[in-house]
XYZ file of C-alpha atoms in Angstrom:
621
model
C -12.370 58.857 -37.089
C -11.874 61.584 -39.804
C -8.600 62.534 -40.746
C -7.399 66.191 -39.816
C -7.730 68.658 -43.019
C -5.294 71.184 -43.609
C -6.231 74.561 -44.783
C -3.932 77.197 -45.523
C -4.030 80.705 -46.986
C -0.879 83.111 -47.071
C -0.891 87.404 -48.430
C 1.879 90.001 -48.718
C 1.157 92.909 -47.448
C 2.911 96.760 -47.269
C 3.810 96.405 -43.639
C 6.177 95.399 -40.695
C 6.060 92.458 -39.051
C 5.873 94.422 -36.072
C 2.660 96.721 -37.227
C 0.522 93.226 -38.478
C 1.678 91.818 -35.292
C 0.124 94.446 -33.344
C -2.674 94.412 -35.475
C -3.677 90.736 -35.939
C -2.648 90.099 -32.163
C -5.479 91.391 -30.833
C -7.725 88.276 -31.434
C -10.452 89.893 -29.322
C -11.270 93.025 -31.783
C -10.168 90.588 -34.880
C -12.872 88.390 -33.893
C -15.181 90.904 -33.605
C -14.921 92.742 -37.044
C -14.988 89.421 -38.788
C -17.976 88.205 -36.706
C -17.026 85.173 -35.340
C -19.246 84.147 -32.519
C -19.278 85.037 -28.632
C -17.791 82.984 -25.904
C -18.535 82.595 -22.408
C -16.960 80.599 -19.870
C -17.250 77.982 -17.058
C -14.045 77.814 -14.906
C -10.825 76.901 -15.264
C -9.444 73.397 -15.185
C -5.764 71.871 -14.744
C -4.819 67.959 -15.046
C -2.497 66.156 -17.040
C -2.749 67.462 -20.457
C -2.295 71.211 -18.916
C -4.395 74.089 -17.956
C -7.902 75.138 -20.264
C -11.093 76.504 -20.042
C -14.158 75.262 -20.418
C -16.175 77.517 -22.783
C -19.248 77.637 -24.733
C -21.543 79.440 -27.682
C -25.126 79.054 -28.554
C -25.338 78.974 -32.356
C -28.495 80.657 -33.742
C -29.274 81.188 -30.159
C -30.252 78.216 -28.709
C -27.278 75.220 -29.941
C -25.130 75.112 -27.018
C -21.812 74.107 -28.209
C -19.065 73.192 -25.525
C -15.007 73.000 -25.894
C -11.875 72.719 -24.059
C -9.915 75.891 -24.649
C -6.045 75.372 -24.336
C -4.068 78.550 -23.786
C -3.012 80.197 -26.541
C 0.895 79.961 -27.730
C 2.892 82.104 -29.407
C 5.947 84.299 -29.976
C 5.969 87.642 -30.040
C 6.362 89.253 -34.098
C 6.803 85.387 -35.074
C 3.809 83.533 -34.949
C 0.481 82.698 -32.231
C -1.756 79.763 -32.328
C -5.153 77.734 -30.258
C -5.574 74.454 -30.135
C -9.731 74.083 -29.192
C -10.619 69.982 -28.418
C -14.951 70.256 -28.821
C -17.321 68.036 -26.878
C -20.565 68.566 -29.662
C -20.888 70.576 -32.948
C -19.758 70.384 -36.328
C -16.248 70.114 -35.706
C -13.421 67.704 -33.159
C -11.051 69.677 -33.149
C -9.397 72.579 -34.267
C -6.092 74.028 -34.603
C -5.221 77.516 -35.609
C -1.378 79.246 -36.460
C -1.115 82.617 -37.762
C 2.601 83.238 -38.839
C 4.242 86.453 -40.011
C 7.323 85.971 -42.282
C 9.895 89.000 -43.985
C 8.936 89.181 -47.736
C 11.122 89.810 -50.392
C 9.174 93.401 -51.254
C 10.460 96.373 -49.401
C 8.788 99.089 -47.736
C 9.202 102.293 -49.321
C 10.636 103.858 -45.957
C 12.950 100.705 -45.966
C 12.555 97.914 -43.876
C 10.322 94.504 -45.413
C 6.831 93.859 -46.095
C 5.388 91.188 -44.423
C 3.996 87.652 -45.838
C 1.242 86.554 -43.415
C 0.670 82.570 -42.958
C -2.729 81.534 -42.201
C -2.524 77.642 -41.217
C -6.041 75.730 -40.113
C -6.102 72.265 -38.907
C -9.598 71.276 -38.798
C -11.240 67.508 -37.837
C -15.064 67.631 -38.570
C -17.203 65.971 -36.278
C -18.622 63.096 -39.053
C -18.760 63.077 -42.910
C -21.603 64.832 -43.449
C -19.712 68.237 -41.740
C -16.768 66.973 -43.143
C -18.795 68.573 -46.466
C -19.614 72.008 -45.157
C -16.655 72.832 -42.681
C -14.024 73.283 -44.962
C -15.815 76.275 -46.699
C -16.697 78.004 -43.218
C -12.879 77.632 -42.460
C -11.592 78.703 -45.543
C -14.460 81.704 -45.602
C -12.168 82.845 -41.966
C -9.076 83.207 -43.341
C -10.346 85.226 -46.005
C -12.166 87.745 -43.692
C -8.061 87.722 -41.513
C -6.698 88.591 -44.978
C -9.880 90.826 -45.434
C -9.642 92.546 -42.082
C -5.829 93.018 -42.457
C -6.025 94.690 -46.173
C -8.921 97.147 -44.748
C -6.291 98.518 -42.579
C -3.472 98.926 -45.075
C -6.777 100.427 -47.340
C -7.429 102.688 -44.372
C -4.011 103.501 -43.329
C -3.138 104.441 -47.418
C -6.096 107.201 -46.773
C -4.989 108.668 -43.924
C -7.623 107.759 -41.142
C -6.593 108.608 -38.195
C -8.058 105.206 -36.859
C -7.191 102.545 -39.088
C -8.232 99.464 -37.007
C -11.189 98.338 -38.429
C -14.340 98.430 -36.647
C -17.747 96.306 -37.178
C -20.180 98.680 -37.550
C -21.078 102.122 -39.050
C -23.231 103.720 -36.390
C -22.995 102.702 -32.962
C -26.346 104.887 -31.499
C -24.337 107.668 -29.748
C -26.415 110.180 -29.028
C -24.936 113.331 -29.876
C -26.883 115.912 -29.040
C -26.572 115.101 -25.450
C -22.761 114.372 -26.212
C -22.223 117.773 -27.824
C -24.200 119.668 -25.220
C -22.026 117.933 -22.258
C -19.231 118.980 -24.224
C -19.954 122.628 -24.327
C -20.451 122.477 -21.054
C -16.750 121.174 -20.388
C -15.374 123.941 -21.878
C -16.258 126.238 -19.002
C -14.009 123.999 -16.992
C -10.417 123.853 -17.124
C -10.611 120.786 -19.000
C -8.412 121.419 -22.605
C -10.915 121.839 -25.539
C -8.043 120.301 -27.691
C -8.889 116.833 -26.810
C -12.869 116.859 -27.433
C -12.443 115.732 -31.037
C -10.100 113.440 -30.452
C -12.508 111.259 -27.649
C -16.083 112.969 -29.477
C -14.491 111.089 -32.654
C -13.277 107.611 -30.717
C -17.101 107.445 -28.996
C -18.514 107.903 -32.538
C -16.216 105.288 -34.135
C -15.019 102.785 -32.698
C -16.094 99.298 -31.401
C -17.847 98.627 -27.833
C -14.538 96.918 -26.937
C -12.349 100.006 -27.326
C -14.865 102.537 -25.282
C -15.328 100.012 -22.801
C -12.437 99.916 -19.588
C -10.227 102.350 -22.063
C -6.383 103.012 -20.493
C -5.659 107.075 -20.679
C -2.061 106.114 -21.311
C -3.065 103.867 -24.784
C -5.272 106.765 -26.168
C -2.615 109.208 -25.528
C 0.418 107.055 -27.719
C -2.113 106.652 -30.082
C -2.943 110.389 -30.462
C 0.118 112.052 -29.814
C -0.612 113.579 -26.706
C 0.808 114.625 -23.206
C -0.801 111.474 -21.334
C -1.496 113.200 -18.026
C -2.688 116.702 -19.645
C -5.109 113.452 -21.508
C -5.527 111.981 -17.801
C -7.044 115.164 -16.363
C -9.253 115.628 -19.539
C -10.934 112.276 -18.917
C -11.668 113.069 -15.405
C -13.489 116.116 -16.050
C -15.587 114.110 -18.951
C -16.493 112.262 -15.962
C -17.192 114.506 -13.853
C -19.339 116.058 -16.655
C -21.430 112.404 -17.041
C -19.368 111.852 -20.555
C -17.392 108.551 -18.887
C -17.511 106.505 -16.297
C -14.557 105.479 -14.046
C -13.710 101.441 -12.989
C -11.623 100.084 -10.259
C -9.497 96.819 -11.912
C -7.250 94.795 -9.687
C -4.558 93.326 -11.700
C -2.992 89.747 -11.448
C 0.745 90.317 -10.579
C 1.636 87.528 -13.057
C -0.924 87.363 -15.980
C -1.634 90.955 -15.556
C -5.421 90.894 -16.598
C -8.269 92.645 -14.349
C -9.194 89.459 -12.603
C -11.828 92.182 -10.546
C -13.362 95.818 -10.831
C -15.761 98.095 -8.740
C -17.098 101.194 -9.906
C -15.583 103.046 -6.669
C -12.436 102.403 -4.443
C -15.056 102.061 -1.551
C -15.752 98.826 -3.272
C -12.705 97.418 -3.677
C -11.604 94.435 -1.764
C -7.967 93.916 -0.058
C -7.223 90.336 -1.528
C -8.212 88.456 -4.858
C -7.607 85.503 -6.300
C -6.589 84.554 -9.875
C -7.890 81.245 -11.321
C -6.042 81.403 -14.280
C -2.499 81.610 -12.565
C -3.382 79.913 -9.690
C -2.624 82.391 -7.015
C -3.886 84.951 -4.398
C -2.578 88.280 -4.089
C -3.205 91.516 -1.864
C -4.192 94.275 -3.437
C -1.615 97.244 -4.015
C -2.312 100.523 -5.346
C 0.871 100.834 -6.941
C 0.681 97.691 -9.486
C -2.560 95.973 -8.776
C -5.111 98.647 -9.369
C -5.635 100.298 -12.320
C -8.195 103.067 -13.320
C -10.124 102.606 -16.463
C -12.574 104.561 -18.485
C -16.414 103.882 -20.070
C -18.568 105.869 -22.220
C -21.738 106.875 -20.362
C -24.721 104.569 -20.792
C -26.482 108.166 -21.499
C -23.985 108.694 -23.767
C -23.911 105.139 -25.768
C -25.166 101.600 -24.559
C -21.712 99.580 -24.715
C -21.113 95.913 -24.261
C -18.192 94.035 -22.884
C -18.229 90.653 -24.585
C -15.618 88.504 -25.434
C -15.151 86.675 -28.901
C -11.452 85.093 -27.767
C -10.293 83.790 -24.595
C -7.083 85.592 -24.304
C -4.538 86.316 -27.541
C -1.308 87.809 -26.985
C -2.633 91.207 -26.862
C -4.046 90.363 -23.399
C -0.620 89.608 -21.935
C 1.613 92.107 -24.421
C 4.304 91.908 -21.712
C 5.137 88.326 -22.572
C 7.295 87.390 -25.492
C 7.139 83.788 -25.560
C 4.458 81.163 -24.392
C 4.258 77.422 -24.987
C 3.252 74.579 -24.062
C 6.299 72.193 -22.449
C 4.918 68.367 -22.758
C 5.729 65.936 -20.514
C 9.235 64.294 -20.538
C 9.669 66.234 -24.097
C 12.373 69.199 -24.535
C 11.719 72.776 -26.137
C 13.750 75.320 -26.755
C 13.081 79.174 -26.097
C 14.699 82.611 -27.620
C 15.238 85.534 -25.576
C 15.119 88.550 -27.419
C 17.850 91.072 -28.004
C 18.556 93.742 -25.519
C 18.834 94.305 -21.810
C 15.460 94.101 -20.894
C 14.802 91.732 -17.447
C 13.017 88.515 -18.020
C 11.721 85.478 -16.510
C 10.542 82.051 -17.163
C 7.200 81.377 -15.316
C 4.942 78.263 -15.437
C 1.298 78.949 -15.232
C -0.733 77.290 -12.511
C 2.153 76.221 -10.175
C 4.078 79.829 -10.618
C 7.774 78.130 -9.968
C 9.524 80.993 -11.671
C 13.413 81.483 -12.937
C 14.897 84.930 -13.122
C 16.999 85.523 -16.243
C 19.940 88.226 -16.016
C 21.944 89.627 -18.710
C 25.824 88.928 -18.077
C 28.458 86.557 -18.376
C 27.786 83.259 -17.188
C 29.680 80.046 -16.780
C 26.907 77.905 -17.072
C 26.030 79.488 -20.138
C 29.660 79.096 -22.044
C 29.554 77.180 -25.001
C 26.673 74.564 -24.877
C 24.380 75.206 -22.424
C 22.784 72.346 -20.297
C 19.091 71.669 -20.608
C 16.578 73.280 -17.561
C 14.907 70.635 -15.791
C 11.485 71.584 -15.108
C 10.061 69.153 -12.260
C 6.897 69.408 -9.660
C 9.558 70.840 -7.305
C 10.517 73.708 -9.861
C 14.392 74.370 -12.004
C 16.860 72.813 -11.650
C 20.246 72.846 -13.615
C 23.133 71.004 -13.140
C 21.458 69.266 -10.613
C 20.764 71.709 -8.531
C 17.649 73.752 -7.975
C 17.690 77.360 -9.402
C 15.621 80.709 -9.257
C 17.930 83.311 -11.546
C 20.630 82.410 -13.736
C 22.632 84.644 -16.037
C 22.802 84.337 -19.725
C 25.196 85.764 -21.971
C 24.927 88.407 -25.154
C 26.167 86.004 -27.617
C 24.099 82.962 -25.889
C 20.115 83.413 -25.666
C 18.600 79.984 -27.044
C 17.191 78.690 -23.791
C 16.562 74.535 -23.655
C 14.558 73.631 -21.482
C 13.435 69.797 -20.606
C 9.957 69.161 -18.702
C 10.506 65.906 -16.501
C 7.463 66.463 -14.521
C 4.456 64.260 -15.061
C 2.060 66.404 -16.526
C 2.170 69.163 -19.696
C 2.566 73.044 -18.347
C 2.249 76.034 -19.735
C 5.361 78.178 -19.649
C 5.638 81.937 -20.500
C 8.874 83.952 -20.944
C 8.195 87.621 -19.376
C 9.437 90.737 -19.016
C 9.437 91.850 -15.408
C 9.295 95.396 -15.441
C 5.538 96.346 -15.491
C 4.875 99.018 -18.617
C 4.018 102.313 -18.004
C 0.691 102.454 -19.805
C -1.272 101.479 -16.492
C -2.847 104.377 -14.603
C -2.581 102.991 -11.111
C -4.524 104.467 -8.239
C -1.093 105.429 -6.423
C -0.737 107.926 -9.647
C -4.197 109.204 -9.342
C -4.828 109.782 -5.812
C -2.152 111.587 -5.774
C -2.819 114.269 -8.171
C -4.888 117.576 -7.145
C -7.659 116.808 -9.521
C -9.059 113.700 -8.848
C -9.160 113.905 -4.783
C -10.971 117.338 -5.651
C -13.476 116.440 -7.928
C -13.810 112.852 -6.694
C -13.526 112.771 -2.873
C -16.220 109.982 -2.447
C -13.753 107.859 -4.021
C -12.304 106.481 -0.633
C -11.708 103.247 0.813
C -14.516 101.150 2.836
C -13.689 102.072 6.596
C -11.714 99.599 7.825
C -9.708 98.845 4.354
C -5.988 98.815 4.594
C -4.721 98.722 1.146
C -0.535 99.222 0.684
C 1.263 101.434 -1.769
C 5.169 101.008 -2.421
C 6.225 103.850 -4.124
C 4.871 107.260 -3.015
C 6.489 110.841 -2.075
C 5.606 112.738 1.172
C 6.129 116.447 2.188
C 5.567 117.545 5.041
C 6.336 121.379 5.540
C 5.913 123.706 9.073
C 6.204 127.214 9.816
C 9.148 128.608 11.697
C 8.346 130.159 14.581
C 4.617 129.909 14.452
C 4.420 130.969 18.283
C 6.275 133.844 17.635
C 4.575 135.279 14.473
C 0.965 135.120 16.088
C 2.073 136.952 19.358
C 4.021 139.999 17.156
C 1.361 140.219 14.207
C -1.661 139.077 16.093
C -3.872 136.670 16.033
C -7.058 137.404 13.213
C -3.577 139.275 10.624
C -1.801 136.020 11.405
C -4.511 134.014 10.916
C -5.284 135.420 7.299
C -1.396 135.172 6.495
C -1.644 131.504 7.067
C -4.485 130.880 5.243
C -3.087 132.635 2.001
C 0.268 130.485 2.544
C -2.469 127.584 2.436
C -3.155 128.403 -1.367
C 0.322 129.473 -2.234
C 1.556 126.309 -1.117
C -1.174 124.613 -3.347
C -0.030 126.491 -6.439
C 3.214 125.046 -6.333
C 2.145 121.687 -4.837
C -0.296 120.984 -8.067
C 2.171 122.383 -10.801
C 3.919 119.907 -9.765
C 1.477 116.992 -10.371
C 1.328 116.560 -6.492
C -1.537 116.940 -4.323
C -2.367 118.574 -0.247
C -3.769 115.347 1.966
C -4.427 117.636 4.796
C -3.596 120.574 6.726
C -2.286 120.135 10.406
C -2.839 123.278 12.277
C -0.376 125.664 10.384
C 1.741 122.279 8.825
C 1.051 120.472 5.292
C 0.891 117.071 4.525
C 1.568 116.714 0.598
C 1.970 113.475 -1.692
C 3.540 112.860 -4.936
C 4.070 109.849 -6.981
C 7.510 110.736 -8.441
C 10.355 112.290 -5.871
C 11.572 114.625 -8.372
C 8.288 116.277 -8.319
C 8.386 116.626 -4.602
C 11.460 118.288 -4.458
C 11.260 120.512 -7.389
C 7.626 121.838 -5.748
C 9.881 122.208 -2.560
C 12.436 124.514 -4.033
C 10.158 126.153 -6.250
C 8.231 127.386 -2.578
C 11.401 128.185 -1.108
C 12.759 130.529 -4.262
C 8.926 132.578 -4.257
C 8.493 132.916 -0.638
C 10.067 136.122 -0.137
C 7.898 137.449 -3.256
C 4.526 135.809 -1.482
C 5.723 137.806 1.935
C 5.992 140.860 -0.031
C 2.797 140.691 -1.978
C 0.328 138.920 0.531
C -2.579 141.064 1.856
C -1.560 140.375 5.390
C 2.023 140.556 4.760
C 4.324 141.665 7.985
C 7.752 143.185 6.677
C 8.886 142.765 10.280
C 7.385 139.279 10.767
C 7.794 137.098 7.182
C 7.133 133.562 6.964
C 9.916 131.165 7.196
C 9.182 127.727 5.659
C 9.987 124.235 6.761
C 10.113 121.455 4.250
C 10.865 117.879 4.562
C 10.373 115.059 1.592
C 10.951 111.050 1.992
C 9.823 108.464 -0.117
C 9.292 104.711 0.657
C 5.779 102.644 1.068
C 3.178 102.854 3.175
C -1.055 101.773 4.308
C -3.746 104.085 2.820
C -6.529 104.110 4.583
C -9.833 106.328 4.885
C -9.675 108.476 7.914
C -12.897 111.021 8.238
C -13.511 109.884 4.726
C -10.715 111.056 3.498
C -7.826 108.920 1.768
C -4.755 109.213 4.392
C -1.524 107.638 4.288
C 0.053 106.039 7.425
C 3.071 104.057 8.493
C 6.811 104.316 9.135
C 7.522 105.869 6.240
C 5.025 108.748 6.864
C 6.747 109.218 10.117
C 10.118 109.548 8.733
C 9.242 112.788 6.437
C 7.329 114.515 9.227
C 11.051 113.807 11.310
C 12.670 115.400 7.996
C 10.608 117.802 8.107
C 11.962 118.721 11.958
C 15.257 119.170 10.703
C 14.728 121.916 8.632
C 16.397 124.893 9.867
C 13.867 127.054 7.639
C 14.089 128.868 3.821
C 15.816 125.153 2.716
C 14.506 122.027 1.866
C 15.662 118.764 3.205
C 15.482 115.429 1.824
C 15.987 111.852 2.672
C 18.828 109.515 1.251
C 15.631 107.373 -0.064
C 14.477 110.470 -2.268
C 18.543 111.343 -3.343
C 18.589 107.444 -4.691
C 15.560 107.920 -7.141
C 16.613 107.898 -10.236
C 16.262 111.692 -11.925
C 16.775 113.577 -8.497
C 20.546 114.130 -8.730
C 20.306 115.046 -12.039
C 17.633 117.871 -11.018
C 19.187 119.373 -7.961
C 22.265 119.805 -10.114
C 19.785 121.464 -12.921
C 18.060 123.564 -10.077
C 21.725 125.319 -9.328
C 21.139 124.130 -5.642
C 23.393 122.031 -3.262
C 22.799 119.142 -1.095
C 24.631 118.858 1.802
C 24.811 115.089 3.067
C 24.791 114.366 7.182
C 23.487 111.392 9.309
C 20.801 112.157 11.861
C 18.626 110.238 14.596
C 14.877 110.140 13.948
C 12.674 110.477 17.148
C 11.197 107.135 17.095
C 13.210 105.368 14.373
C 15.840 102.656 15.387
C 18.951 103.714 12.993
C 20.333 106.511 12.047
C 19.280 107.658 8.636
C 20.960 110.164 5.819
C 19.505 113.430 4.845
C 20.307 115.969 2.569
C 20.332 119.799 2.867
C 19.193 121.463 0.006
C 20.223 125.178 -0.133
């Protein structure tokens, strides 16, 4: 057997840690530029030595070369690697570690440059490779340091894209992209943004106008991410984009599914990778991405690296644990909410940030074990950890090696989810095929409901009349519209002379609520079919909680307890105020803009026709 070469190549180069991190990170678009070949894959397998997958290549089109691919491991700003064990080809085995180190040159804003590490371990397959694979490997790392100097060369000149692509020309066709594009500006989409996207379609890679999150692009380009949400669902509309349905892994986070439309979309999934089934939720679990047109540009998803950190960027740390051997983990600095997870059996281990007696002086080792943690000799989900105590060791006593990952748990706000979307004013008007398959129940944890009524509605037809009354309510319709979709919410339906109105954020909710109730006595006075002896007197009630949406007369609806509840707000309303649930006072933000609004909230308990306890609602006056 031939003896594992080492190859190594190491640059300095005028950036943070954190900015080649990013950079280098994404193996995917790396592997791309510098033209290393595509993978496909077979499945996933799990035994003793771990979890891998079994992938393959056809060099020059028709060599079909097979390998075990182990998950990748790394830290996050320190260091990944991939260990790949192959079954025929030029090479056994190879092992690759990229580490970033502080050099001793400084940044001219302050701060370090970075020294990057390049580290192959490489056994050829007989002598005879043994002779040519040591220049192919050493010809890689040059194209990393390459690929990683043409984006300091770019970034030094300003481009407002640095990351560098593969090609020069990608075969957009731009007259028909430029025509569609005049033709958005006689919508309200904002002209602002048409050089920003006209510019990433003519640019960039297949992999970055393929399944593009809004929220990225807007960080990237400095822009208000929802005014950038809207924009991309007119270029739909127009025939610019296309739109995808992805349903997220709770745990790995990766599209594990997509559908072109919700009607498509399936309830329940099932994640190979982390071993798992889940029920889809439109809150976490569904995301909307973007495509350029096929008219527009012919686009390719293909993958040229199983799964770098960039795939996962929410966790900091994952390695391998071998059997009956110890490691040792570092949990970053801050206050952010972790856990340890270990892929394929999911046993998981919250990890707070407070004082801890276990976690005084020298900390005992985890035991990780078929069962799951244990310390101390006990089992364990959550354990504390202290500020001046964050090396984590951790002993695996089970019989086989596992994978495990430290996370963060709070899910980053650069997905898009459906919740969001359906409920802005946009999408369910220029996209109301996009409803679930009769019959779909899908849930949704977070949302805000509105429910408002007239007061008196018996009353004001008899005195005004029926066809006067009539129009009044119809214009109320639109005014109540207005203020609904300033404030990012959206109308589900109209109920004889009531409202139905969703928002994702309470705040929202209630400012649209207040903001009716303070311009109501200017629509009475102004509206066509206005009665000075009969005005309109508005009802409004907001809760927030979960509940099922479902397509009812295809139409996305919401139903469920929660639903109930604000409609029974709602009823409590003794007209011109606004009345809120203790749910929608507890959010985060809502105190702080009552308070802003020069309003006051008047706290009572009151029994819900239909619901068991009694619940507390606000007055807002």
């Amino acid at each position: 057997m031939l003896a594992v070469r080492k190859h190594v190549q190491e640059q300095v180069v005028p950036l943070s840690r954190d900015e080649v991190w990013n950079l280098l990170s994404d193996t995917n678009h790396m592997n791309r530029v510098i033209q290393t070949f595509r993978l496909d894959f077979e499945g996933i397998v799990a035994d003793k030595s771990g979890v891998y997958l079994k992938a393959f290549t056809k060099l020059m089109g028709f060599y079909r070369m097979t390998w075990k691919e182990y998950p990748f491991e790394w830290s996050k700003g320190h260091y990944y690697s991939v260990y790949r064990e192959f079954d025929n080809g030029p090479i056994k085995s190879y092992h690759m570690v990229v580490e970033l180190h502080d050099a001793e040159e400084k940044l001219p804003g302050g701060g370090k440059a970075t020294r990057i590490v390049l580290d192959a371990n490489v056994q050829s397959a007989n002598l005879l490779w043994n002779l040519i694979v040591p220049r192919t490997v050493n010809k890689k790392l040059k194209q990393i340091i390459n690929y990683t100097l043409s984006y300091v060369q770019q970034t030094i000149q300003g481009k407002s894209n640095p990351i560098p692509q593969s090609k020069r020309d990608y075969g957009v066709n731009q007259a028909e992209l430029d025509r569609l594009f005049a033709d958005l500006l006689k919508t309200e989409a904002k002209p602002a943004y048409i050089p920003l996207l006209r510019n990433h379609l003519l640019m960039c890679d297949d992999d970055m106008v393929i399944n593009m999150r809004v929220y990225e692009r807007a960080r990237e380009w400095s822009c208000n991410r929802d005014d950038l949400l809207r924009f991309f669902l007119y270029c739909t509309q127009a025939g610019i984009l296309n739109l995808s349905w992805h349903l997220i892994c709770p745990n790995c986070r990766v599209s594990k599914e997509s559908a072109d439309t919700l009607s498509q979309v399936n309830t329940s999934y099932h994640c190979d990778f982390c071993g798992i089934s889940y029920d889809n939720n439109l809150d976490k679990y569904m995301e909307l991405c973007f495509s350029v047109h096929p008219a527009i540009r012919k686009a390719y998803k293909q993958f040229y690296c199983s799964g770098g950190p960039a795939v996962s960027p929410h966790i900091e740390t994952q390695v391998f644990a071998r059997s009956q051997q110890p490691i040792t983990l570092q949990i970053p600095e801050g206050n952010t909410p972790y856990r340890l997870r270990v892929l394929q059996t999911n046993h998981t281990m919250e990890l707070k940030t407070q004082l801890s007696k276990e976690l005084k002086g020298e900390s005992a080792p985890f035991i990780y074990t078929s069962d799951g943690w244990w310390l101390n000799s006990r089992p364990v989900d959550q354990i504390a950890y202290s500020e001046e105590h964050r090396t984590l060791s951790i002993h695996n006593q089970s019989d086989r090696d596992v994978v495990v990952v430290l996370e963060n748990i709070d899910w980053e706000e650069l997905t898009v989810t459906a919740a969001k979307v359906c409920t802005m004013h946009e999408f369910r008007r220029m996209f109301s095929s996009e409803i679930l398959a009769p019959g779909h129940e899908i849930g949704i944890e977070n949302v805000t409901f509105m429910f408002t009524d007239l007061l008196g509605s018996t009353s004001f037809y008899e005195h005004v009349g029926d066809a006067p009354a009539y129009g009044q309510v119809r214009q109320h319709f639109d005014y109540m519209a207005q203020w609904i979709q300033l404030n990012n919410g959206t109308i589900v339906k109209n109920i004889g002379d009531a409202v139905m109105a969703v928002f994702e954020k309470p705040e929202d909710g209630i400012k649209a609520a207040l903001e009716i109730q303070q311009h109501i006595d200017q629509f009475n006075a102004t509206s066509v079919n206005a009665s000075q002896d009969e005005p309109l007197v508005l009802k409004i009630g907001l809760h927030h909680g979960s509940a099922i949406s479902v397509n009812s007369d295809n139409r996305m609806d919401y139903f469920g307890r929660n639903v109930n509840i604000a409609a029974r707000v709602q009823g409590l309303s003794k007209g011109n105020d606004v009345m809120i649930s203790g749910d929608c006072m507890a959010r985060t933000g809502v105190a702080e803009l009552i308070a802003g609004m020069n309003v006051s909230a008047q706290p009572f308990e009151a029994s819900l026709r239909g619901i068991e306890n009694k619940l507390v609602v606000f007055q807002l006056i």
